[in-house]
XYZ file of C-alpha atoms in Angstrom:
308
model
C 49.568 -11.418 -8.892
C 52.001 -10.938 -6.015
C 54.198 -13.711 -4.655
C 56.269 -13.353 -1.497
C 59.161 -15.837 -1.454
C 60.605 -16.659 1.971
C 63.648 -18.990 2.085
C 63.885 -20.699 5.462
C 66.416 -22.833 7.298
C 65.368 -23.962 10.785
C 63.008 -21.021 11.307
C 59.879 -22.875 12.466
C 59.176 -20.624 15.464
C 59.665 -17.459 13.436
C 57.523 -18.644 10.520
C 54.583 -19.407 12.790
C 54.507 -15.753 13.830
C 55.720 -14.137 10.614
C 53.559 -15.686 7.908
C 50.177 -14.539 9.300
C 51.541 -10.986 9.388
C 52.775 -11.249 5.798
C 49.434 -12.665 4.703
C 47.622 -9.749 6.297
C 49.692 -7.268 4.293
C 49.382 -9.248 1.070
C 45.604 -9.522 1.371
C 45.393 -5.771 1.961
C 47.548 -4.524 -0.902
C 47.444 -7.429 -3.363
C 44.344 -9.616 -2.918
C 44.940 -13.039 -4.407
C 48.657 -12.946 -3.652
C 50.600 -15.956 -2.408
C 53.262 -16.556 0.231
C 55.769 -19.267 -0.660
C 58.087 -20.777 1.951
C 61.127 -22.507 0.439
C 62.488 -24.967 2.994
C 66.260 -25.149 2.540
C 66.753 -28.504 4.264
C 65.496 -27.567 7.731
C 65.961 -30.094 10.537
C 63.352 -28.547 12.835
C 59.541 -28.423 12.498
C 59.504 -26.001 9.564
C 57.628 -28.407 7.277
C 55.067 -29.160 9.996
C 54.511 -25.497 10.825
C 54.040 -24.560 7.176
C 51.683 -27.507 6.630
C 49.499 -26.255 9.484
C 49.534 -22.754 8.004
C 48.629 -24.111 4.568
C 45.637 -25.921 6.034
C 44.456 -22.663 7.578
C 45.472 -20.259 4.806
C 45.080 -21.354 1.139
C 47.409 -18.529 0.053
C 50.404 -20.238 1.700
C 52.552 -22.551 -0.443
C 55.512 -24.787 0.374
C 58.560 -25.891 -1.579
C 61.282 -28.189 -0.227
C 64.879 -28.176 -1.392
C 65.418 -31.650 0.085
C 68.704 -30.732 1.705
C 70.542 -27.535 2.536
C 71.741 -25.909 -0.696
C 71.991 -22.266 0.330
C 69.849 -19.164 0.167
C 70.513 -18.353 -3.492
C 69.337 -21.748 -4.860
C 66.319 -21.571 -2.533
C 65.399 -18.165 -3.943
C 65.854 -19.436 -7.472
C 63.482 -22.315 -6.780
C 60.987 -19.879 -5.307
C 61.304 -17.405 -8.191
C 60.857 -20.163 -10.769
C 57.702 -21.468 -9.136
C 56.241 -18.004 -8.700
C 56.907 -17.136 -12.347
C 55.546 -20.463 -13.566
C 52.292 -19.756 -11.718
C 51.842 -16.290 -13.164
C 53.478 -13.927 -10.675
C 53.616 -10.331 -11.876
C 55.514 -9.059 -8.833
C 57.944 -11.082 -6.729
C 58.978 -10.105 -3.208
C 61.771 -11.812 -1.289
C 62.167 -11.514 2.466
C 63.973 -13.343 5.243
C 62.316 -15.751 7.653
C 63.960 -14.434 10.819
C 61.384 -11.682 11.402
C 63.852 -8.817 11.034
C 62.065 -7.586 7.916
C 58.824 -5.836 8.833
C 55.864 -6.983 6.675
C 54.266 -3.575 7.235
C 56.977 -2.109 4.992
C 55.741 -4.163 2.061
C 53.459 -1.349 0.951
C 56.379 1.077 0.611
C 58.242 -1.300 -1.683
C 55.171 -1.911 -3.829
C 54.408 1.820 -4.068
C 57.948 2.444 -5.293
C 57.481 -0.204 -7.970
C 54.288 1.536 -9.048
C 56.256 4.785 -9.281
C 58.464 3.309 -11.989
C 61.220 1.253 -10.382
C 61.857 -2.294 -11.596
C 63.548 -3.547 -8.432
C 63.247 -1.985 -4.982
C 65.410 -2.812 -1.981
C 64.316 -2.265 1.589
C 67.378 -0.434 2.922
C 68.135 -1.165 6.590
C 69.745 2.147 7.433
C 69.518 1.395 11.162
C 70.579 -2.199 11.723
C 69.458 -4.273 14.714
C 72.325 -6.728 14.586
C 75.530 -7.498 16.431
C 78.428 -5.031 16.062
C 80.535 -7.424 13.969
C 77.658 -8.118 11.579
C 76.873 -4.416 11.211
C 80.514 -3.543 10.593
C 81.176 -6.232 7.981
C 77.904 -5.423 6.227
C 78.770 -1.717 6.087
C 82.188 -2.522 4.590
C 80.628 -4.971 2.147
C 78.115 -2.385 0.934
C 80.818 0.231 0.355
C 83.049 -2.185 -1.568
C 80.107 -3.382 -3.644
C 79.072 0.154 -4.520
C 82.584 1.136 -5.587
C 83.322 -1.979 -7.639
C 79.906 -2.347 -9.258
C 78.913 1.272 -9.827
C 75.335 0.401 -8.864
C 73.400 2.922 -6.753
C 72.471 1.870 -3.235
C 73.422 1.777 0.413
C 72.225 -1.688 1.437
C 72.864 -4.215 -1.329
C 72.830 -7.067 1.176
C 69.234 -6.563 2.277
C 67.115 -9.678 1.852
C 63.945 -7.589 1.543
C 63.362 -6.794 -2.131
C 60.439 -6.379 -4.514
C 60.769 -6.733 -8.266
C 58.758 -7.033 -11.425
C 58.363 -10.459 -12.997
C 60.697 -9.704 -15.901
C 63.443 -8.714 -13.457
C 62.971 -11.904 -11.432
C 63.145 -13.915 -14.649
C 66.321 -12.123 -15.771
C 68.235 -12.469 -12.489
C 67.100 -16.004 -11.628
C 69.912 -17.718 -13.605
C 72.447 -15.836 -11.459
C 71.083 -17.261 -8.202
C 73.766 -19.704 -7.095
C 76.543 -19.585 -4.519
C 76.175 -16.279 -2.678
C 74.872 -14.381 -5.700
C 71.597 -13.430 -3.989
C 73.527 -10.551 -2.409
C 74.039 -9.004 -5.846
C 70.540 -8.946 -7.306
C 70.582 -5.146 -7.297
C 73.960 -5.099 -9.057
C 72.823 -7.616 -11.679
C 69.514 -5.838 -12.332
C 71.276 -2.477 -12.656
C 73.845 -3.927 -15.071
C 71.026 -5.396 -17.180
C 69.497 -1.944 -17.564
C 66.644 -2.139 -15.060
C 65.749 0.798 -12.827
C 66.741 -0.008 -9.245
C 65.793 1.974 -6.150
C 65.865 1.831 -2.358
C 63.379 2.790 0.318
C 64.356 3.004 4.009
C 62.656 0.309 6.084
C 62.452 -0.570 9.743
C 64.780 -3.342 10.837
C 63.998 -5.442 13.908
C 66.057 -7.790 16.072
C 65.767 -11.463 15.166
C 62.633 -12.907 16.769
C 64.205 -16.210 17.812
C 66.961 -18.601 16.876
C 70.441 -17.719 15.649
C 71.849 -16.318 12.422
C 72.986 -18.874 9.849
C 75.804 -16.682 8.536
C 79.283 -16.023 9.898
C 82.247 -13.863 8.959
C 83.119 -16.215 6.095
C 80.172 -14.837 4.125
C 82.069 -11.563 3.609
C 84.953 -13.274 1.810
C 82.619 -15.529 -0.159
C 80.591 -12.472 -1.080
C 83.677 -10.606 -2.301
C 84.667 -13.581 -4.466
C 81.174 -13.665 -5.951
C 81.352 -9.917 -6.632
C 84.444 -10.507 -8.766
C 82.546 -13.285 -10.559
C 79.586 -10.973 -11.150
C 81.827 -8.277 -12.599
C 83.462 -10.805 -14.905
C 80.183 -12.316 -16.124
C 78.484 -8.983 -16.689
C 81.490 -7.481 -18.461
C 82.847 -10.393 -20.492
C 80.142 -13.043 -20.773
C 79.622 -12.258 -24.447
C 83.152 -11.140 -25.282
C 85.631 -13.334 -23.336
C 88.399 -12.809 -25.891
C 88.525 -9.119 -24.920
C 89.780 -10.155 -21.491
C 91.846 -13.246 -22.199
C 93.044 -12.024 -25.584
C 94.003 -8.627 -24.188
C 95.941 -10.051 -21.261
C 97.465 -12.687 -23.520
C 98.584 -10.141 -26.111
C 100.165 -7.928 -23.463
C 101.970 -10.873 -21.874
C 103.163 -12.114 -25.263
C 104.409 -8.633 -26.184
C 106.387 -8.269 -22.960
C 107.896 -11.725 -23.418
C 108.849 -10.887 -27.000
C 110.542 -7.667 -25.877
C 112.503 -9.566 -23.233
C 113.623 -12.233 -25.688
C 114.521 -9.560 -28.245
C 116.693 -7.829 -25.665
C 118.410 -11.122 -24.759
C 119.004 -11.852 -28.443
C 120.862 -8.555 -28.784
C 122.864 -9.398 -25.662
C 123.696 -12.821 -27.085
C 124.890 -11.273 -30.351
C 127.344 -9.158 -28.373
C 128.958 -12.353 -27.144
C 127.608 -12.419 -23.565
C 126.123 -15.682 -22.264
C 122.382 -15.626 -21.496
C 121.709 -19.276 -20.624
C 122.008 -18.708 -16.882
C 119.848 -15.569 -16.778
C 116.448 -15.845 -15.007
C 115.220 -13.235 -17.493
C 115.459 -15.865 -20.245
C 113.096 -18.198 -18.390
C 110.711 -15.305 -17.680
C 110.673 -14.277 -21.350
C 109.987 -17.796 -22.620
C 107.219 -18.320 -20.043
C 105.576 -15.010 -20.873
C 105.512 -15.817 -24.599
C 104.033 -19.274 -23.937
C 101.457 -18.019 -21.421
C 100.508 -15.153 -23.739
C 99.863 -17.563 -26.601
C 97.820 -19.882 -24.379
C 95.666 -17.047 -23.032
C 95.004 -15.765 -26.544
C 94.014 -19.229 -27.755
C 91.856 -19.698 -24.648
C 90.052 -16.468 -25.493
C 89.349 -17.708 -29.024
C 88.020 -21.019 -27.686
C 85.766 -19.108 -25.290
C 84.452 -17.080 -28.233
C 83.581 -20.330 -30.021
C 81.606 -21.456 -26.960
C 79.720 -18.144 -26.835
C 79.028 -18.307 -30.576
C 77.689 -21.868 -30.288
C 75.498 -20.909 -27.334
C 74.042 -17.898 -29.133
C 73.415 -19.873 -32.300
C 71.624 -22.590 -30.308
C 69.490 -19.995 -28.518
C 68.569 -18.376 -31.850
C 67.585 -21.745 -33.334
C 65.424 -22.575 -30.312
C 63.613 -19.227 -30.543
C 62.850 -19.788 -34.226
C 61.441 -23.252 -33.567
């Protein structure tokens, strides 16, 4: 069972032309598949257009977010519904018409060849210069910091197995949809890319500005933290705390020797720095231990729920 999840925000005109094309590809390569439009609080005729398509095509489904919450929560809603209704393969694509439905076969073939998640890499972008430039920089930074293979992490055209969609769904908040490849790779899934054709937007305007680059970078740091220290927070906070405490102790030890020689130390900024470093080091270490208690309680609860 194939589900194509399309998050949409004010894309009524594009959806009217795009969905029939997606349906044609789905019916060819995955008979019985569904196309789900997740309306992220559109103020145009998106709901009306999709309702008309649903009346004509039983394979079309609709989900409303109620109000604008962002692309990541919309994808999570779509993934959850698709998985609840038995999806074996989940495809995500944008509603602006830049992703070519004819490329769907290439993504599915790559899944059949052994990949768990496949990204449609837009090696030739049909966007404005600023958008192309920031996206290129974003992809390079993401590749370096994450270690995940790929050239177009930001592509909204992806196909994945159901278990991958289920594993990455909890990470879909904020701008985390940009890092599905990074998350899947870190979780041990086989990720791959296939070059796809990229078209100019059919109509309307892009919903993203330059701010998405900085938000995306912040989320990349979050991803790295969660993937590296989610189950061992004391390794980070305890390590930094121990180092800070050690440096503070060395400083205070030095000042103690100076004081014993008869020199005043009360007016030295180094004294304040040493005391602060010892206090901050202790607090970070204790914070790490508290975080370990939270992780332990979470894991114990999860184990109990599995047994029951």
